[in-house]
Amino acid sequence: MDRVALWNGLAAQFCIDGIRASTAAGSGHPTSSMSSAHLLAVLYADHLRFDVAEPRALANDRLVLSKGHASPLIFSVLKAIGAIDDAQLMSFRKMGSPIQGHPVPLPDMPYIDVATGSLGQGLPIGLGMALAMRLDENPARVWVLMGDSEMAEGSVWEAMANASHHGVANLVGICDMNRLGQRGPTMLQWDGAAYVSRASAFGWNAIAIDGHDVVAIDEAYRQAEAADRPTLIVARTRKGNGVSFLQDAEGWHGRPLSAAEAESAIVELGGERSLTFTPPAPAPWTPPGAAAAEIALPAFEDGVATRKAFGETLAALAARPDVVVLDGEVSNSTYTEDFQKVAPERFVELYIAEQCMAGVAVGLQALGKVVYAATFGAFLTRAYDFVRMAAVSRASLRLCGSHAGVSIGEDGPSQMALEDLAMMRAVHGSTVLYPCDAGQAAKLVAAMADQAGISYIRTTREKTPVIYDAKEGFPVGGSKVVRGGAPDDRAAVVAAGITLHEAIKAADELAKAGTKIRVIDAYTVKPIDRGALAAAAKATGGRIVVVEDHWAEGGIGDAVLAALAEEGVSGLRYRHLAVREMPGSGKPAELLDAAGISARHIIDAVRNLLP
Amino acid sequence: MDRVALWNGLAAQFCIDGIRASTAAGSGHPTSSMSSAHLLAVLYADHLRFDVAEPRALANDRLVLSKGHASPLIFSVLKAIGAIDDAQLMSFRKMGSPIQGHPVPLPDMPYIDVATGSLGQGLPIGLGMALAMRLDENPARVWVLMGDSEMAEGSVWEAMANASHHGVANLVGICDMNRLGQRGPTMLQWDGAAYVSRASAFGWNAIAIDGHDVVAIDEAYRQAEAADRPTLIVARTRKGNGVSFLQDAEGWHGRPLSAAEAESAIVELGGERSLTFTPPAPAPWTPPGAAAAEIALPAFEDGVATRKAFGETLAALAARPDVVVLDGEVSNSTYTEDFQKVAPERFVELYIAEQCMAGVAVGLQALGKVVYAATFGAFLTRAYDFVRMAAVSRASLRLCGSHAGVSIGEDGPSQMALEDLAMMRAVHGSTVLYPCDAGQAAKLVAAMADQAGISYIRTTREKTPVIYDAKEGFPVGGSKVVRGGAPDDRAAVVAAGITLHEAIKAADELAKAGTKIRVIDAYTVKPIDRGALAAAAKATGGRIVVVEDHWAEGGIGDAVLAALAEEGVSGLRYRHLAVREMPGSGKPAELLDAAGISARHIIDAVRNLLP
């Protein structure tokens, strides 16, 4: 069979199998799959270099299905390359099947690298993969199949700008311009020239083609492979292509065909077939053999901010060749610049584009990198959808949010992270860390390197005293009792980060007046140390004060109450000091006091609880 | 004084006052203000039509200071137009002053419309204002002063695409291309041609000028005023312009001058002066006089999804001429299409650009519109930074997130909102609503119209039974007891939305076996009904089960525990049923059951609590 016949035959088979799977499921997006069928037929048959037996091998090219709703298509491709069989394909969208409604990487679905389904994420993720390949001198390439609707997402243009700026040539975007979004025509419909002009203005090689002309597709891929810049292929297609009653028809998004419609469509497409093929082999490549040097964590004197300790620890971790650090143009505030100074080739400046930063992190870690990404905690809210999806991807990310809470001072509320703990606690499987001194920060930052899933560390702008001995260990999931600890403590104050220092001041003041309290450093906010909290409640007759530089909702207070409830603690006498009014500008100490989370408020709360 | 001399004199004064204010404060961004001084001098003196005595008047042109860190500049302008005096200017960044580190609208700061300081938000907000003006046939204009660093934010390009698509001609972006971001050179530095070509490709009129040449600035503003499209003025400037040791120098971002440096800089700038001026008057305009027709809420039969009730209620609310509805290209899923059908001129399709949607909402409400914006709850995570900042703006927004939880079924986790309650609870002053049936949804949607602050309603994909009488009222902040309620209830189950129906099934099953329980519909998740929860705890000996289609963190469970703790309830015996493992695809009932939040799990949890 010649290539043209093979490509067209495969495309028809992908359409048919996508219809079969979605009709059997009773849901799904067959028509959005059909518009891309020729694009993936040519790609997998002749361009994407992929070892089916070793789907996770770094030497493989990568396909990111940014238009994740075209899942019937990708699973039909996987069947044709022998990765799954027809029975698996037909389990599409069924309970327990790894052939899910949108692609998800799973132990039993190793052919998918990252979860998609939230549009606009594929290109930033693909950029991260392309950067990982370049770091490893790996000649592989990343192909990202995008829908035209998702070109409205700003995250796509963040990645466009960053990809050309960083000179990435091994990244190819394929825009399936099928003109129809979920609810009707897209903004630009079939105006391929507009996409080409936008991509060109963003520094990309841009090519417009007929997305159902396999020869044109093949030629465009060849051009992309030869380009010295990232390439966007704008492919004019028809949704539901190849079936008279589906093609370019509105009202067919996310809608399976009935059994009768499917039968008729399959006839129009030439009937079921069982083509199989093997994609091209990966290019020869020897992984870099750099070994990790020993890591010596920095030690700190008094008065070093935890954000500075974060940066210096990253610099120490640079001895691990798999560590890559990203920032969103605030590296002199987060102190990722300390890493950049020692390992500039593994530092990526993503400029003020937090979504792109998070996407790049997901892409890098999919290819084995240990990625830290940092910005102000307030601005990580910008990337929340990417973090949420990273959890669906089973990604391991290490995020740092600096400038936590009102204690940042004069810059005011726009720069204060006051919802970051709530946001990060509500990420599946996340770890949330909040150090109070530089040495503790260093050990937690180092521990994050080996932490699976999404881990988040909250750092403080202000300098803080060192309260721990340099030899102290801080296991993830633990806490520390820093004042009191005897069975006769009258009350316990739970704090972390900046408020821990206020709690210590309060405890010392109360001790002078003869009132012994326990102070718990909840440096792990999630999973919080339930045992230590339950023990404190038991010792103190349930008298617990939580004090945090965060809104009252979703932070340490909520975490403590949930832990105590889960431990079956009853008889709680509880006070919660948190930020409850919108702060303004002011000195850090003034703002802590105005928010009711300074030492004197803690003293009042404790006294208020005592009989 | 001729105009050129006035403009240059004003610019020098703005630089000097910005230096004075930030040096007095000991923090702030004087050099980022200086690069824009000529731009605002010409704008306020001769183009921005503004009644200083009526700063909130709709007829005024609007300035959005997207580069909010240039606050010394805007407050210096406000002094020169007589809006504030020098003593107020010199209170910059001090505790309690409305002259904050980044601009915030406040009762005593009516010259600012929206809070800025998170970059990339000004243009989407400005687009919303421009749309409000167009709806009101108001000849005013919106000017957005942006930094060049923030052009890396995707949200800017979302607004660029939407502004040209929607044919908005009364929006002018001014990009202060000073080449230097916080930590060094921007991505494009002084490549004005690149910005012009990007803006042109996005359908804008684009003009490159020298941003310190007042005649060129004046001419560019005239061109923008005459344009039939939105205009981007790319102004090449120098950070710290006019002072030898500051201009185009690195290391001066966010750094005030010392007293000695300030003195020397002020000499270089020609010394202190006290120019005052009056901006041009607003164009004559008569506000539209449309009166609200009576609103008749729809009634519902069984089996209508709350998302559908949301849409039908919006259609009824269209009788209020101030109601505007936005969607992110999923209007046939959220059912905002029901509003679009009856009031297409007040429906704005923002395509898949959730950040832009939220920004447009903020802009519209700043000019008096009652705005509802909807997308999948999962995708509202995309706009979290905008929602956070909207709270700083004291904005009133009505957000709807559809497709809550695992109960959406086959589409899988990428489409399931499982962190939206956590995210929205942690917004300052927010209201979080979660209806269980269509009639309740309708009444809550209508109540949102008069709700101040950020209100959020969570809707469900699946059809649900109607459990309430059409006459039932649902005050915000309330709850309902839908089963039990006697003083001898054995346990209470707190639920909302889809899980309320599971709780009812469980209660009815338990009742058959002789166990009477109370079921509470917590349709207001924030502020949750503390009294009803405390009463339930008291009646049941503290036996409370919370069941929710949300991650275990930050949702109804955390809200209930915080409320009970605040009410001083002790002796709690608590079970929390929530989503704890990453779901996949499946039927809604299968997924509810697999997550442990279906009726049988509620029955088990209750039985487990009983003695």
Short mmCIF file of C-alpha atoms in Angstrom, two decimals, chain A residues 154-362:
data_model
loop_
_atom_site.label_atom_id
_atom_site.label_comp_id
_atom_site.label_asym_id
_atom_site.label_seq_id
_atom_site.Cartn_x
_atom_site.Cartn_y
_atom_site.Cartn_z
CA GLY A 154 -3.95 33.30 26.97
CA SER A 155 -1.81 30.41 28.17
CA VAL A 156 -1.32 29.41 24.53
CA TRP A 157 0.17 32.83 23.74
CA GLU A 158 2.32 32.74 26.87
CA ALA A 159 3.84 29.56 25.47
CA MET A 160 4.09 30.99 21.95
CA ALA A 161 6.08 33.96 23.24
CA ASN A 162 8.30 31.90 25.52
CA ALA A 163 8.98 29.17 22.96
CA SER A 164 10.32 31.57 20.35
CA HIS A 165 12.16 33.63 22.96
CA HIS A 166 13.90 30.52 24.27
CA GLY A 167 14.75 29.40 20.72
CA VAL A 168 13.06 26.04 20.95
CA ALA A 169 13.04 24.37 17.52
CA ASN A 170 11.86 20.90 18.56
CA LEU A 171 8.29 21.97 19.27
CA VAL A 172 5.52 21.67 16.68
CA GLY A 173 1.99 22.89 17.29
CA ILE A 174 -0.76 21.55 15.09
CA CYS A 175 -3.93 23.61 15.20
CA ASP A 176 -6.96 21.64 14.08
CA MET A 177 -8.95 24.56 12.67
CA ASN A 178 -12.32 22.88 12.36
CA ARG A 179 -14.20 26.15 12.80
CA LEU A 180 -16.64 24.87 15.39
CA GLY A 181 -16.30 25.03 19.15
CA GLN A 182 -18.58 23.48 21.71
CA ARG A 183 -21.44 25.88 21.24
CA GLY A 184 -20.91 27.13 17.68
CA PRO A 185 -18.37 28.96 15.52
CA THR A 186 -14.99 29.87 17.00
CA MET A 187 -13.82 33.47 17.14
CA LEU A 188 -11.77 33.22 13.93
CA GLN A 189 -13.63 30.35 12.24
CA TRP A 190 -11.62 29.38 9.11
CA ASP A 191 -9.45 32.50 9.07
CA GLY A 192 -6.19 30.59 8.84
CA ALA A 193 -4.36 33.74 7.75
CA ALA A 194 -5.15 35.34 11.11
CA TYR A 195 -3.64 32.42 13.03
CA VAL A 196 -0.60 32.44 10.76
CA SER A 197 -0.08 36.14 11.20
CA ARG A 198 -0.42 35.90 15.00
CA ALA A 199 1.98 32.97 15.22
CA SER A 200 4.46 34.71 12.94
CA ALA A 201 4.29 37.88 15.02
CA PHE A 202 5.08 35.71 18.04
CA GLY A 203 8.25 34.49 16.33
CA TRP A 204 7.03 31.13 15.06
CA ASN A 205 7.34 29.43 11.71
CA ALA A 206 3.71 29.21 10.60
CA ILE A 207 2.19 27.12 7.84
CA ALA A 208 -1.42 26.97 6.64
CA ILE A 209 -2.61 23.75 5.04
CA ASP A 210 -5.68 21.70 4.20
CA GLY A 211 -5.85 19.35 7.15
CA HIS A 212 -7.44 16.57 5.15
CA ASP A 213 -4.79 16.57 2.41
CA VAL A 214 -2.33 13.94 3.58
CA VAL A 215 0.39 14.99 1.14
CA ALA A 216 0.17 18.58 2.35
CA ILE A 217 0.27 17.37 5.94
CA ASP A 218 3.34 15.28 5.28
CA GLU A 219 5.07 18.22 3.62
CA ALA A 220 4.19 20.54 6.51
CA TYR A 221 5.64 18.06 9.01
CA ARG A 222 8.83 17.90 6.97
CA GLN A 223 9.06 21.67 7.01
CA ALA A 224 8.50 21.71 10.76
CA GLU A 225 11.20 19.10 11.26
CA ALA A 226 13.65 21.22 9.27
CA ALA A 227 12.75 24.55 10.88
CA ASP A 228 15.11 26.45 13.16
CA ARG A 229 12.15 27.77 15.14
CA PRO A 230 9.00 26.35 16.68
CA THR A 231 6.37 25.69 14.02
CA LEU A 232 2.62 26.11 14.09
CA ILE A 233 0.71 24.21 11.43
CA VAL A 234 -2.73 25.70 10.92
CA ALA A 235 -4.77 22.91 9.41
CA ARG A 236 -8.12 23.77 7.92
CA THR A 237 -10.41 20.86 8.68
CA ARG A 238 -14.04 19.90 8.99
CA LYS A 239 -15.50 18.64 12.22
CA GLY A 240 -17.03 15.23 11.49
CA ASN A 241 -15.09 15.07 8.22
CA GLY A 242 -15.95 12.23 5.85
CA VAL A 243 -19.55 11.73 6.91
CA SER A 244 -22.19 13.69 5.04
CA PHE A 245 -24.47 14.38 7.99
CA LEU A 246 -21.66 15.26 10.38
CA GLN A 247 -19.12 17.31 8.51
CA ASP A 248 -19.05 21.00 9.38
CA ALA A 249 -22.41 20.55 11.07
CA GLU A 250 -23.30 22.43 14.26
CA GLY A 251 -24.83 20.63 17.21
CA TRP A 252 -22.49 17.65 17.15
CA HIS A 253 -19.94 18.66 19.79
CA GLY A 254 -19.60 16.15 22.59
CA ARG A 255 -22.35 14.01 21.10
CA PRO A 256 -22.04 10.35 20.16
CA LEU A 257 -23.86 8.85 17.22
CA SER A 258 -26.80 6.54 17.72
CA ALA A 259 -26.24 2.95 16.69
CA ALA A 260 -28.08 3.56 13.42
CA GLU A 261 -26.18 6.79 12.73
CA ALA A 262 -22.92 5.03 13.52
CA GLU A 263 -23.70 2.23 11.11
CA SER A 264 -24.47 4.67 8.34
CA ALA A 265 -21.36 6.77 9.09
CA ILE A 266 -19.13 3.71 9.05
CA VAL A 267 -20.50 2.75 5.64
CA GLU A 268 -19.74 6.26 4.34
CA LEU A 269 -16.21 5.92 5.74
CA GLY A 270 -15.67 2.71 3.80
CA GLY A 271 -16.45 0.18 6.49
CA GLU A 272 -14.52 -1.22 9.42
CA ARG A 273 -10.92 -2.23 8.85
CA SER A 274 -8.02 -3.51 10.93
CA LEU A 275 -4.93 -1.71 9.75
CA THR A 276 -1.92 -1.88 12.02
CA PHE A 277 1.40 -0.13 11.70
CA THR A 278 4.59 0.68 13.55
CA PRO A 279 5.62 4.30 14.01
CA PRO A 280 9.16 5.35 13.06
CA ALA A 281 11.85 4.38 15.56
CA PRO A 282 13.28 6.96 17.95
CA ALA A 283 16.51 8.64 16.91
CA PRO A 284 19.65 7.16 18.47
CA TRP A 285 20.52 8.95 21.68
CA THR A 286 22.70 8.35 24.69
CA PRO A 287 21.31 9.81 27.90
CA PRO A 288 23.67 12.22 29.64
CA GLY A 289 25.67 10.42 32.31
CA ALA A 290 26.16 13.28 34.78
CA ALA A 291 26.16 12.01 38.34
CA ALA A 292 24.87 13.95 41.30
CA ALA A 293 27.51 15.54 43.45
CA GLU A 294 27.01 15.49 47.19
CA ILE A 295 24.57 18.10 48.39
CA ALA A 296 25.63 20.28 51.29
CA LEU A 297 22.72 22.28 52.64
CA PRO A 298 23.54 25.85 53.65
CA ALA A 299 23.54 26.86 57.30
CA PHE A 300 22.01 30.12 58.43
CA GLU A 301 22.59 32.82 60.97
CA ASP A 302 19.71 34.73 62.50
CA GLY A 303 17.72 37.11 60.38
CA VAL A 304 17.58 35.29 57.07
CA ALA A 305 14.21 35.21 55.37
CA THR A 306 12.80 31.79 54.49
CA ARG A 307 12.55 32.93 50.87
CA LYS A 308 16.30 33.53 50.87
CA ALA A 309 16.88 30.10 52.40
CA PHE A 310 14.74 28.65 49.61
CA GLY A 311 17.00 30.22 47.00
CA GLU A 312 20.24 29.21 48.67
CA THR A 313 19.01 25.65 49.08
CA LEU A 314 18.08 25.48 45.42
CA ALA A 315 21.63 26.56 44.66
CA ALA A 316 22.89 23.65 46.76
CA LEU A 317 20.48 21.27 45.03
CA ALA A 318 21.96 22.31 41.69
CA ALA A 319 24.48 19.55 42.40
CA ARG A 320 21.73 17.18 41.31
CA PRO A 321 21.81 17.31 37.51
CA ASP A 322 18.09 16.56 37.23
CA VAL A 323 17.01 19.69 39.11
CA VAL A 324 15.52 22.48 36.98
CA VAL A 325 14.22 25.78 38.38
CA LEU A 326 11.61 28.08 36.87
CA ASP A 327 10.52 31.57 37.78
CA GLY A 328 7.98 34.14 36.63
CA GLU A 329 10.25 37.20 36.45
CA VAL A 330 10.55 37.71 40.18
CA SER A 331 13.73 35.71 40.81
CA ASN A 332 15.22 38.49 42.91
CA SER A 333 12.20 38.28 45.22
CA THR A 334 11.76 34.51 45.38
CA TYR A 335 15.57 34.09 45.31
CA THR A 336 15.57 31.51 42.57
CA GLU A 337 18.31 33.82 41.26
CA ASP A 338 20.65 32.00 43.64
CA PHE A 339 20.11 28.85 41.59
CA GLN A 340 20.39 30.73 38.32
CA LYS A 341 23.82 31.99 39.36
CA VAL A 342 25.22 28.47 39.77
CA ALA A 343 23.25 26.56 37.10
CA PRO A 344 22.05 29.08 34.51
CA GLU A 345 21.54 26.35 31.92
CA ARG A 346 18.93 24.69 34.18
CA PHE A 347 17.13 27.90 35.10
CA VAL A 348 14.26 28.94 32.85
CA GLU A 349 12.89 32.46 32.99
CA LEU A 350 9.25 32.32 31.94
CA TYR A 351 8.63 36.03 32.46
CA ILE A 352 5.30 37.12 33.94
CA ALA A 353 3.42 34.08 32.64
CA GLU A 354 2.54 31.91 35.62
CA GLN A 355 0.31 29.54 33.67
CA CYS A 356 3.09 28.87 31.21
CA MET A 357 5.50 28.39 34.09
CA ALA A 358 3.31 25.71 35.64
CA GLY A 359 2.76 24.02 32.28
CA VAL A 360 6.46 24.00 31.52
CA ALA A 361 7.04 22.43 34.93
CA VAL A 362 4.58 19.63 34.11
#
